[in-house]
Amino acid sequence: MCVTWVTGRLPGGISEGVPEEFQEEVLKEFQEGIPGSNTEGNSGEISGESPEEFAEHFLKESSAEFPGKLQEIPGNQQCWLGFGIKNNQQRTINSSTASLMSVVNIIALNYFAEFHTVCVIKTSLDYVLINVPIPTAVITVDSTFNETFQTAVDEGCQAFIVSERALMTFMDAFVEIHDNSDQRSSNKRLLVLLDMYDLEFVNAFIKHPNTLELPSTALLVPNYSEDSVDLYSTKFFNDGTRSTVVVEIEPIEGLDCYPDKFSNMNGVPIHLCTLMYPPYAYYEETIPEKANARYHTSFKKEDIPLYLDGTEVILLVEFCRRYNCSVEASFDEIFLWGEVYDNHTGNGLLGSVVERRADIAVAAIYYWRQPYKFATYTQPISRSGITVLVPKPRILPPWRTPFLSFSSSLWLAVFVALCVGVLAVWLIEKIRFKVLQPKELPVTISDALLTMIGFYMEQSARMRTDMISCVLLFTSLLFAGFMVGNTYGGGLAGIMTIPQYEKPIDTTMDLAETGIIWGATALSWIFSIMSAPQPYMKKLVKSYRVISDDFMAKHSKTHDMGFAGERTEFQHFVPADFVDSEASTMLQLLKDDLYWESVAAIITKTCPFKQKFNDLIMQVKQSGIQNYWELQASNNYLHGTIQLNILNARSVGSGDNVVRLTISHFLGAYMILGAGLGMATLTFLLEIFRVRMTQSIHRKARQLKQKLYNLSKSVVYQAFSE
């Protein structure tokens, strides 16, 4: 089998002479025997001619038409492509064989030079040599094609020149290879080199599902009857049938081989997956006049018009308004955001894109790592701060009022000082009693305790002045008691007039320290912190729970857990549908964010409209209209009173006004009085019981002693009588 060169011309091209450098390079290439090799051993011959004869024949007879840019291409940068002859048939090379090489060369240089690498994919029967100044990787279809193709894509192969024989193998592997790659270039281009326009083969190509991933496709077909090359492109449009994209082949008109397919998408449906999550996403069934979308057939067979709204959904609606596409939606209110697994499966919004059941998904989706293995993200749409809605601190019970003037540590210090003072008074009284030996009873521990309590309560107490050491000790105790008493009184005055609350949960550190359970309806709320190394973050991940809406609504008033949510870019809180007006007054947001994320849309790795959508995102962000969109969506779909209650829960002066004293403020004092009276009464009863028991024991002892005495007396008397 020998190699034949197939050539042609670009439509609309102009005739130019073949440059000298090009002639020298052609002769050099053929003298080296590169294009003359074949599978039958007659290396150096094509159609019976030697390389030198072929080169002379080519340069003499060639009258190919080249676009004007060909003059700027040096001879050593030409592109040569050869294709094996089917059924061992040979074609005579004539003057028209120069054009196809030139066409491919010009297309590669003008349309593929911007890419990191161009992959040339062929079979062993095809001969391809790229000499244009672009990085090129040549892949032959064989038993290891998928592995080789995967390596090439991983190394940055972004455009493809594919022979007819390798086309279907390439198309079959295209999506799988790119889903398993870390490369995410969206503007991929394909140049298909056909031996002839075979209608059956072309139909098989346009019906291939992966053709939709490569809208920038050009097909080169040799036209032997006119000694030229025909250029075709794919056309995508919707014929009015839901969830259907029709692909046709049409001739390329003009010089642009890769026209912008997204300036007019001809009603092509984009499958959106989202959920009810205002202000990011909102949907409802509506009338046709108001509708801006409809159900995707995979979600609902009935053709029911939909109205979509929200700060993220409206981006896609605006995209389709600009570029003449349509939005078909599906919703997942069961798995919500869902999860993605290592075996390339998933559920929820994330799984719908990873499994390519949807083209795009939005609803406050962050740059999560696990879905990124099999999908990609758009430019950031907005910022979102993840926070926690925690119970507001409640007013402390009134009985604690007498104990609130000091903190626990200060109460401990006061108690220690009291014990030391009692011990000091008792010891110095003992020493004084031994030194002076006054005619009075010695001081007991009880006396010393009452003396110290008198100092602390700023009451009169017995102080010794007959020894200088006693004067110094009692003077220091007097001043200490004065300071403690006045400090306590001042604190008590403030506490009794200003309501006192439990210790609030203000920060994420506080939330971790309290150990309170917090949660939401999906695991996705902690995707971003599951691998966090900070100890307090690990505690928070451990205390997170996935709970239902009913459970959240029930516990929103019980002050026993927190609820994950997000603070939107323009200061709204979502989700808040589980909170009613009463519960919103019992909850408040943390002062800081647990973490923050950029919100984006998740799309497939080969999403062809990614760049256009990213451009729209940047234009919208620069315009500042997102603030209006969010405000409008929040006013329409969020409860205004609940939003105000939650966002203003920490406002200064919210309920911390001076209050008039009531009987409840004295409950603590009455409790202390009652406890004292109770303890005194109990002690008094115990003392009476102890005295009576002592008296009873003494009485019984005397009676026993008297009995023993009488018994012994009678025994002695009887002995003497005998």
XYZ file of C-alpha atoms in Angstrom:
722
model
C 0.000 0.000 0.000
C 1.427 3.395 -0.948
C 0.755 6.887 0.337
C -1.234 9.398 -1.654
C -1.336 13.169 -1.088
C -4.764 14.785 -1.239
C -4.910 18.545 -1.655
C -7.292 21.393 -2.393
C -7.932 25.085 -1.800
C -9.676 27.302 0.716
C -12.895 28.947 -0.452
C -12.335 32.523 -1.386
C -8.545 32.129 -1.481
C -6.350 34.078 -3.862
C -3.622 32.687 -6.142
C -0.054 33.104 -5.001
C 3.199 31.693 -6.246
C 5.005 29.008 -4.295
C 7.874 30.660 -2.300
C 11.469 29.599 -2.946
C 11.981 28.551 0.647
C 8.929 26.298 0.330
C 10.365 24.687 -2.837
C 13.689 23.992 -1.122
C 11.941 22.495 1.922
C 9.750 20.292 -0.262
C 12.775 18.968 -2.161
C 14.654 18.444 1.114
C 11.774 16.532 2.704
C 11.368 14.246 -0.285
C 15.105 13.689 -0.635
C 15.104 12.467 2.977
C 12.384 10.034 1.968
C 9.866 11.220 4.596
C 6.735 11.356 2.470
C 7.765 8.516 0.203
C 7.609 5.704 2.725
C 4.999 2.988 2.259
C 3.991 -0.359 3.700
C 5.123 -2.491 0.776
C 8.836 -1.814 0.985
C 9.136 0.498 -2.042
C 10.383 3.395 0.126
C 11.057 6.590 -1.725
C 8.393 6.065 -4.416
C 4.948 7.515 -4.842
C 2.843 6.438 -7.855
C 5.969 5.218 -9.612
C 7.970 8.422 -9.180
C 11.109 8.912 -7.152
C 11.087 11.656 -4.501
C 13.176 13.925 -6.721
C 10.839 13.385 -9.706
C 7.779 13.960 -7.520
C 9.201 17.184 -6.120
C 10.092 18.488 -9.577
C 6.642 17.466 -10.864
C 4.922 19.123 -7.881
C 6.846 22.391 -8.152
C 6.414 22.539 -11.915
C 2.709 21.732 -12.123
C 1.349 23.219 -8.921
C -1.153 26.013 -9.420
C -2.733 25.825 -5.971
C -4.532 28.795 -4.503
C -3.220 30.086 -1.168
C -4.703 32.771 1.097
C -2.705 35.934 1.357
C -1.126 34.948 4.704
C 0.820 32.157 3.039
C 3.496 34.638 1.948
C 4.313 35.234 5.635
C 4.958 31.529 6.346
C 8.604 30.412 6.085
C 9.238 27.291 4.078
C 10.437 25.277 7.078
C 7.093 25.794 8.802
C 4.875 23.981 6.337
C 2.440 21.227 7.326
C 2.368 17.940 5.393
C -0.412 15.417 5.704
C -0.826 12.147 3.876
C -3.565 9.537 3.977
C -3.449 5.864 3.198
C -5.290 4.631 0.151
C -8.377 2.535 0.808
C -8.469 -1.000 -0.622
C -4.826 -0.732 -1.773
C -5.962 1.595 -4.544
C -3.453 4.183 -5.849
C -4.260 7.601 -7.169
C -2.143 9.452 -9.668
C -0.674 12.596 -8.158
C -1.301 15.653 -10.268
C -1.216 19.393 -9.933
C -4.144 19.493 -7.476
C -2.317 17.479 -4.794
C -0.501 20.518 -3.365
C -3.594 22.318 -2.111
C -4.661 20.108 0.829
C -1.223 20.361 2.431
C -1.435 24.103 2.192
C -4.976 24.245 3.536
C -4.174 22.156 6.596
C -0.991 24.137 7.119
C -2.822 27.469 6.987
C -5.653 26.299 9.239
C -3.228 24.909 11.808
C -1.130 28.052 11.860
C -3.993 30.532 11.883
C -6.455 28.748 14.170
C -4.416 26.341 16.319
C -1.359 28.425 17.192
C -3.059 29.799 20.329
C -3.359 26.370 21.938
C -0.885 24.756 24.277
C -0.610 21.586 22.192
C -2.272 20.231 19.056
C -2.933 16.508 18.899
C -2.764 14.804 15.510
C -4.732 11.572 15.763
C -4.441 9.005 12.993
C -4.189 5.335 12.243
C -1.114 3.460 11.073
C -2.391 3.821 7.502
C -2.308 7.619 7.732
C 0.806 9.709 7.415
C 0.897 13.085 9.160
C 3.802 15.471 9.521
C 3.359 18.887 11.169
C 6.080 21.466 10.530
C 4.259 24.645 11.509
C 5.592 26.385 14.659
C 3.057 24.941 17.079
C 3.546 22.227 19.724
C 2.244 18.990 18.268
C 1.655 15.477 19.554
C 1.029 12.646 17.094
C -1.112 9.773 18.383
C -1.690 6.563 16.491
C -4.847 4.572 17.125
C -3.817 1.205 18.480
C -4.416 -1.002 21.512
C -2.956 1.647 23.866
C -4.772 4.584 22.296
C -6.795 5.526 25.383
C -3.725 5.620 27.606
C -1.767 7.658 25.071
C -4.691 9.996 24.477
C -5.117 10.458 28.234
C -1.454 11.390 28.618
C -1.674 13.865 25.744
C -4.738 15.590 27.185
C -3.138 15.680 30.630
C -0.137 17.406 29.071
C -2.331 20.124 27.588
C -3.640 18.939 24.252
C -6.432 21.399 23.423
C -6.979 21.124 19.660
C -7.221 18.075 17.450
C -6.484 17.160 13.840
C -8.096 13.795 13.237
C -8.090 11.535 10.220
C -11.241 9.851 8.997
C -10.199 6.391 10.116
C -9.424 7.585 13.653
C -12.444 9.849 14.045
C -14.936 7.494 15.679
C -12.362 6.086 18.073
C -11.466 9.646 19.017
C -15.119 10.633 19.530
C -15.853 7.576 21.663
C -12.999 8.386 24.026
C -13.265 12.173 24.034
C -15.579 12.734 27.006
C -14.207 9.971 29.221
C -10.630 11.086 28.657
C -11.414 14.698 29.495
C -13.472 13.807 32.555
C -10.475 11.921 33.936
C -8.036 14.726 33.150
C -7.037 17.732 35.215
C -7.027 19.893 32.082
C -10.158 21.995 31.631
C -9.746 24.008 28.458
C -13.229 24.660 27.100
C -12.538 26.250 23.712
C -11.424 23.073 21.976
C -11.204 22.865 18.202
C -11.414 19.888 15.903
C -10.233 19.550 12.315
C -11.501 16.401 10.616
C -9.718 15.234 7.485
C -12.019 13.118 5.310
C -10.949 11.066 2.309
C -14.292 11.804 0.654
C -17.760 13.015 1.611
C -19.363 9.755 2.676
C -22.922 10.605 3.741
C -23.277 7.532 5.948
C -20.036 8.277 7.753
C -20.880 11.961 8.183
C -24.311 11.092 9.594
C -22.709 8.718 12.075
C -20.392 11.531 13.130
C -23.075 14.194 13.657
C -25.288 11.739 15.548
C -22.506 10.873 17.957
C -23.444 12.308 21.394
C -19.963 13.717 21.949
C -20.259 15.887 18.839
C -22.190 18.361 21.014
C -19.049 18.871 23.090
C -17.100 20.090 20.032
C -19.044 22.864 18.322
C -15.828 24.335 16.923
C -15.400 21.670 14.279
C -14.261 21.949 10.676
C -14.256 19.144 8.114
C -11.874 19.093 5.155
C -13.144 17.080 2.206
C -11.208 16.787 -1.082
C -13.222 17.648 -4.185
C -11.564 15.614 -6.926
C -13.878 16.808 -9.665
C -12.852 20.454 -9.161
C -9.339 19.808 -7.857
C -10.182 21.699 -4.686
C -10.964 21.249 -0.989
C -14.439 21.723 0.447
C -14.679 23.013 4.011
C -17.659 22.146 6.166
C -18.686 22.931 9.706
C -21.274 21.630 12.143
C -24.445 23.572 12.826
C -26.403 23.121 16.052
C -30.031 24.127 16.455
C -33.286 23.153 18.114
C -36.183 22.135 15.895
C -38.829 22.955 18.502
C -38.696 19.584 20.231
C -37.891 19.727 23.935
C -34.456 18.571 25.074
C -33.295 18.012 21.517
C -30.274 19.325 19.661
C -30.108 18.796 15.921
C -26.681 18.701 14.266
C -26.190 19.322 10.575
C -23.225 19.769 8.265
C -23.057 23.012 6.309
C -20.420 24.537 4.013
C -18.203 27.214 5.498
C -18.790 30.557 3.859
C -16.026 33.115 3.937
C -12.476 32.883 5.217
C -13.288 32.079 8.853
C -12.959 28.325 9.307
C -14.126 28.492 12.923
C -16.915 31.057 13.171
C -18.364 31.940 16.565
C -21.086 29.342 17.125
C -22.330 31.079 20.275
C -23.279 34.431 18.820
C -26.478 32.661 17.785
C -27.163 29.285 19.381
C -30.369 28.750 17.380
C -32.499 27.842 20.388
C -30.223 25.035 21.625
C -31.478 23.983 25.089
C -29.157 24.224 28.081
C -30.044 21.763 30.829
C -29.992 23.517 34.203
C -30.220 21.654 37.503
C -31.018 23.673 40.601
C -33.197 23.744 43.720
C -35.399 26.164 45.620
C -32.862 28.355 47.365
C -33.710 32.066 47.210
C -32.204 34.560 46.659
C -29.813 32.386 44.596
C -32.440 30.270 42.833
C -36.217 30.296 42.642
C -38.684 28.569 40.342
C -42.396 28.177 39.870
C -44.780 26.872 37.232
C -46.418 29.695 35.358
C -48.250 30.745 32.213
C -46.480 30.811 28.826
C -46.501 34.619 28.682
C -44.436 34.871 31.864
C -42.264 31.796 31.354
C -38.533 31.957 30.696
C -37.840 28.203 30.856
C -39.481 24.799 30.803
C -38.961 21.343 32.259
C -36.333 19.062 30.802
C -37.892 15.858 29.492
C -35.707 13.741 31.773
C -37.387 15.404 34.764
C -40.983 15.779 33.645
C -42.668 14.623 30.456
C -45.324 17.347 30.505
C -44.323 20.538 28.740
C -45.087 22.961 31.563
C -43.746 26.526 31.359
C -41.523 27.688 34.203
C -40.521 31.009 35.650
C -36.955 31.059 36.972
C -35.488 33.796 39.121
C -32.638 34.370 41.561
C -29.219 35.969 41.419
C -27.587 32.926 39.815
C -30.399 31.484 37.714
C -31.032 34.855 36.117
C -27.469 34.785 34.791
C -28.280 31.760 32.655
C -31.588 33.281 31.604
C -29.767 36.436 30.519
C -27.138 34.334 28.747
C -29.808 32.609 26.680
C -31.535 35.910 25.973
C -28.305 37.283 24.547
C -27.204 34.263 22.567
C -30.525 32.746 21.516
C -30.560 29.540 23.526
C -33.244 28.128 25.803
C -33.249 26.967 29.419
C -34.638 23.564 30.363
C -34.587 22.854 34.072
C -34.675 19.953 36.465
C -34.727 20.149 40.250
C -33.470 18.003 43.098
C -35.224 18.709 46.390
C -34.361 15.288 47.812
C -30.552 15.072 47.683
C -30.168 18.870 47.398
C -26.520 19.632 46.609
C -25.679 15.953 46.939
C -22.337 14.199 46.998
C -19.788 12.982 44.460
C -18.004 9.655 44.815
C -14.638 8.444 43.591
C -16.245 6.085 41.073
C -17.480 9.021 38.984
C -21.037 8.900 40.306
C -23.021 11.212 42.504
C -26.406 12.590 43.408
C -28.008 15.973 43.868
C -26.923 19.003 41.870
C -23.275 18.003 41.897
C -23.973 14.467 40.736
C -26.200 15.663 37.897
C -23.270 17.504 36.307
C -20.626 14.918 37.172
C -22.735 12.203 35.535
C -23.533 14.600 32.647
C -27.253 14.452 33.262
C -27.200 18.271 33.260
C -25.041 20.880 31.568
C -24.856 23.312 34.484
C -25.983 23.501 38.109
C -26.376 26.560 40.321
C -27.571 27.228 43.891
C -24.744 28.674 45.994
C -22.249 26.029 44.898
C -18.699 26.519 46.132
C -15.321 25.443 44.813
C -15.484 22.004 46.387
C -12.629 19.609 45.728
C -14.466 16.312 45.264
C -16.702 17.390 42.334
C -13.694 19.118 40.776
C -12.220 15.718 39.921
C -14.894 15.130 37.290
C -16.277 18.597 36.552
C -15.200 22.220 36.596
C -16.434 25.608 37.738
C -17.152 28.958 36.195
C -15.734 32.277 37.294
C -16.835 33.350 40.804
C -20.351 34.744 40.756
C -20.469 36.142 44.279
C -19.081 35.805 47.787
C -20.777 33.862 50.547
C -19.868 33.668 54.221
C -20.816 30.454 55.999
C -21.993 31.171 59.508
C -24.151 29.586 62.184
C -27.477 30.728 63.597
C -27.158 30.104 67.335
C -29.551 30.562 70.264
C -29.624 34.008 71.779
C -28.448 34.126 75.402
C -31.425 34.005 77.739
C -31.936 36.207 80.814
C -30.453 34.511 83.834
C -32.915 33.282 86.488
C -33.517 35.878 89.254
C -32.282 33.628 92.018
C -28.767 34.020 90.661
C -28.806 37.798 91.179
C -26.803 37.867 94.467
C -24.058 35.766 92.867
C -23.608 37.723 89.638
C -21.624 40.645 91.064
C -18.455 38.573 90.985
C -17.217 36.061 88.505
C -16.484 32.508 89.563
C -12.776 33.177 89.877
C -13.399 36.305 91.976
C -15.774 34.440 94.248
C -13.058 31.852 94.757
C -10.547 34.585 95.637
C -12.998 36.145 98.120
C -13.619 32.766 99.744
C -9.894 32.061 100.069
C -9.347 35.538 101.579
C -12.181 34.895 104.033
C -10.671 31.586 105.155
C -7.236 33.155 105.571
C -8.746 36.039 107.541
C -10.680 33.686 109.826
C -7.532 31.668 110.498
C -5.479 34.820 111.178
C -8.066 36.222 113.649
C -8.316 32.896 115.460
C -4.543 32.477 115.744
C -3.876 36.015 116.980
C -6.714 35.685 119.512
C -5.171 32.427 120.768
C -1.760 34.118 121.116
C -3.296 37.136 122.851
C -5.154 34.909 125.291
C -1.925 33.124 126.250
C 0.095 36.325 126.551
C -2.378 38.556 128.384
C -4.462 35.846 130.098
C -7.564 38.046 130.252
C -10.487 37.160 132.444
C -12.755 36.216 129.564
C -13.600 33.234 127.453
C -11.185 32.361 124.627
C -12.220 33.194 121.039
C -13.477 30.257 118.987
C -13.475 29.619 115.252
C -17.123 30.705 115.149
C -16.201 34.031 116.727
C -13.435 34.552 114.157
C -15.804 33.698 111.278
C -18.440 36.179 112.480
C -15.759 38.841 112.853
C -14.642 38.385 109.216
C -18.249 38.359 107.945
C -18.768 41.621 109.817
C -15.791 43.160 108.002
C -17.011 41.952 104.583
C -20.590 43.064 105.243
C -19.379 46.439 106.584
C -20.933 45.728 109.961
C -19.530 46.309 113.457
C -17.072 43.706 114.693
C -15.045 43.235 117.829
C -11.490 44.493 117.329
C -8.646 44.171 119.847
C -6.506 47.228 120.574
C -4.400 46.015 123.493
C -1.707 44.613 121.187
C -0.056 46.378 118.246
C -0.169 43.179 116.191
C -3.928 43.000 116.712
C -4.314 46.631 115.615
C -2.333 46.015 112.417
C -4.227 42.839 111.582
C -7.698 44.227 112.185
C -6.873 47.444 110.304
C -5.862 45.475 107.181
C -8.921 43.248 107.509
C -11.127 46.309 107.904
C -9.854 47.905 104.662
C -10.040 44.590 102.765
C -13.593 44.018 103.934
C -14.502 47.600 103.020
C -13.207 47.131 99.435
C -14.893 43.766 98.993
C -18.191 45.001 100.403
C -18.314 48.169 98.315
C -17.258 46.352 95.149
C -19.974 43.805 95.648
C -22.556 46.489 96.342
C -21.696 48.423 93.196
C -21.844 45.312 91.045
C -25.122 44.261 92.595
C -26.681 47.666 91.869
C -25.879 47.360 88.161
C -26.966 43.752 87.948
C -30.311 44.398 89.599
C -31.200 47.231 87.185
C -29.808 45.837 83.891
C -30.935 42.377 82.726
C -28.220 39.772 82.891
C -27.881 37.111 80.202
C -26.205 33.781 79.731
C -22.739 33.780 78.190
C -23.315 34.355 74.472
C -21.923 32.283 71.598
C -20.228 35.048 69.607
C -17.509 33.378 67.542
C -16.679 30.068 65.939
C -14.263 29.452 68.812
C -17.135 29.899 71.268
C -19.259 27.495 69.257
C -16.544 24.849 69.379
C -15.951 25.346 73.119
C -19.608 24.988 74.042
C -19.832 21.670 72.168
C -23.367 22.536 71.079
C -24.682 20.479 68.161
C -25.241 22.352 64.911
C -26.429 21.159 61.528
C -28.349 21.597 58.278
C -30.150 19.511 55.693
C -27.051 18.555 53.654
C -23.482 17.455 54.242
C -22.238 20.028 51.732
C -22.125 22.720 54.418
C -18.925 21.219 55.826
C -17.251 20.057 52.593
C -14.855 22.987 52.791
C -13.716 22.335 56.377
C -13.724 18.541 56.557
C -9.946 18.490 56.089
C -9.204 21.582 58.189
C -6.237 21.027 60.549
C -7.310 23.465 63.290
C -8.470 21.696 66.484
C -11.556 23.870 66.870
C -12.544 23.130 63.266
C -12.229 19.412 63.937
C -14.566 19.835 66.911
C -17.084 21.660 64.755
C -16.992 18.971 62.059
C -17.530 16.317 64.725
C -20.532 18.143 66.212
C -22.227 18.724 62.818
C -25.420 16.781 62.067
C -27.454 16.291 58.884
C -31.049 16.920 59.912
C -34.455 17.378 58.300
C -36.440 20.581 57.861
C -38.991 19.422 60.431
C -36.271 18.770 62.978
C -34.805 22.222 62.360
C -38.190 23.900 62.757
C -38.845 22.014 65.991
C -35.491 22.869 67.565
C -35.388 26.491 66.415
C -37.118 27.421 69.697
C -35.495 24.999 72.123
C -32.108 26.711 72.551
C -30.244 23.433 72.195
C -28.555 23.618 68.761
C -27.276 25.874 65.989
C -28.177 25.984 62.303
C -25.775 26.379 59.377
C -26.498 29.127 56.897
C -24.808 31.676 54.731
C -24.474 35.411 54.748
C -24.873 36.497 51.132
C -22.672 39.065 49.441
C -25.220 41.797 50.082
C -26.113 40.817 53.640
C -29.053 38.434 53.621
C -29.271 35.169 55.507
C -30.318 31.881 53.937
C -31.814 29.410 54.427
C -34.394 30.805 56.840
C -37.513 28.927 55.761
C -37.450 26.785 58.912
C -37.634 29.878 61.148
C -40.895 31.615 61.966
C -41.297 35.116 63.399
C -41.135 33.911 66.999
C -38.058 31.750 66.475
C -36.267 34.575 64.630
C -36.280 36.618 67.855
C -34.632 33.746 69.728
C -31.673 33.261 67.382
C -28.684 35.307 66.292
C -25.754 34.983 63.885
C -22.163 34.527 64.908
C -20.088 37.691 64.729
C -17.607 36.032 62.389
C -17.899 33.577 59.529
C -17.093 29.934 60.020
C -15.442 30.233 56.602
C -16.166 32.030 53.358
C -16.327 30.802 49.800
C -16.696 32.087 46.271
C -19.975 31.010 44.710
C -19.788 29.583 41.195
C -21.706 27.397 38.777
C -20.559 23.826 38.228
C -20.320 22.663 34.608
C -18.897 19.745 32.675
C -15.187 19.770 31.868
C -15.851 20.068 28.154
C -18.665 22.624 28.450
C -18.443 24.504 25.147
C -20.142 27.719 26.351
C -17.946 28.120 29.443
C -15.947 31.068 28.116
C -19.005 32.983 26.956
C -20.708 32.402 30.297
C -17.592 33.528 32.164
C -17.506 36.701 30.095
C -21.102 37.422 31.049
C -20.336 36.831 34.739
C -17.511 39.358 34.635
C -19.675 41.937 32.866
C -22.447 41.512 35.414
C -20.038 41.798 38.357
C -18.511 44.952 36.922
C -21.924 46.519 36.431
C -22.965 46.110 40.088
C -26.436 44.918 39.108
C -26.134 41.856 41.349
C -26.933 44.067 44.347
C -30.256 44.956 42.755
C -30.927 41.357 41.729
C -30.345 40.087 45.251
C -32.424 42.832 46.844
C -35.274 42.143 44.422
C -35.146 38.365 44.956
C -34.953 38.774 48.733
C -37.934 41.118 48.798
C -39.950 38.757 46.618
C -39.082 35.375 48.115
C -37.685 35.895 51.639
C -39.645 36.902 54.750
C -38.647 40.497 55.438
C -39.465 40.511 59.159
C -37.514 37.327 59.779
C -34.521 38.695 57.849
C -34.557 41.905 59.912
C -34.865 40.017 63.192
C -31.926 37.750 62.372
C -29.629 40.389 60.894
C -30.359 42.941 63.643
C -30.273 40.503 66.551
C -26.990 41.957 67.780
C -27.943 45.609 67.375
C -26.855 47.780 70.310
C -29.647 48.543 72.737
C -31.958 45.753 71.658
C -33.720 45.144 75.000
C -30.826 46.089 77.337
C -32.688 49.059 78.885
C -32.792 49.947 82.570
C -35.675 48.169 84.274
C -37.619 48.884 87.452
C -36.855 46.586 90.356
C -39.420 43.899 91.011
C -39.841 41.182 93.579
C -38.025 38.784 91.273
C -34.777 40.691 91.821
C -34.885 39.724 95.514
C -35.564 36.069 94.997
C -31.880 35.309 95.415
C -31.744 37.151 98.736
C -34.907 35.467 99.895
C -33.477 32.130 98.840
C -30.344 32.814 100.864
C -32.495 33.865 103.824
C -34.674 30.819 103.429
C -31.641 28.578 103.112
C -30.127 30.142 106.201
C -33.318 29.790 108.204
C -33.720 26.241 107.014
C -30.143 25.323 107.869
C -30.415 27.042 111.235
C -33.656 25.265 112.005
C -32.236 21.934 110.956
C -29.088 22.551 112.940
C -31.132 23.619 115.962
C -33.167 20.440 115.735
C -30.008 18.383 115.412
C -28.517 20.122 118.426
C -31.653 19.461 120.471
C -31.564 15.878 119.341
C -27.874 15.651 120.254
C -28.461 17.153 123.724
C -31.366 14.901 124.392
C -29.468 11.882 123.189
C -26.562 12.863 125.416
C -28.839 13.334 128.370
C -30.533 10.041 127.685
C -27.226 8.251 127.468
C -26.022 9.852 130.685
C -29.246 8.945 132.453
C -29.075 5.370 131.295
C -25.453 5.199 132.321
C -26.299 6.407 135.828
C -29.131 3.918 136.060
C -26.862 1.127 134.942
C -24.226 2.225 137.399
C -26.787 2.288 140.200
C -28.002 -1.195 139.278
C -24.485 -2.529 139.264
C -23.836 -0.902 142.610
C -26.973 -2.398 144.138
C -26.162 -5.789 142.700
C -22.669 -5.760 144.063
C -23.917 -4.559 147.420
C -26.429 -7.400 147.674
C -23.795 -9.932 146.708
C -21.446 -8.690 149.433
C -24.210 -8.609 151.984
C -25.211 -12.181 151.185
C -21.649 -13.350 151.448
C -21.218 -11.862 154.919
C -24.541 -13.307 156.001
C -23.430 -16.820 155.254
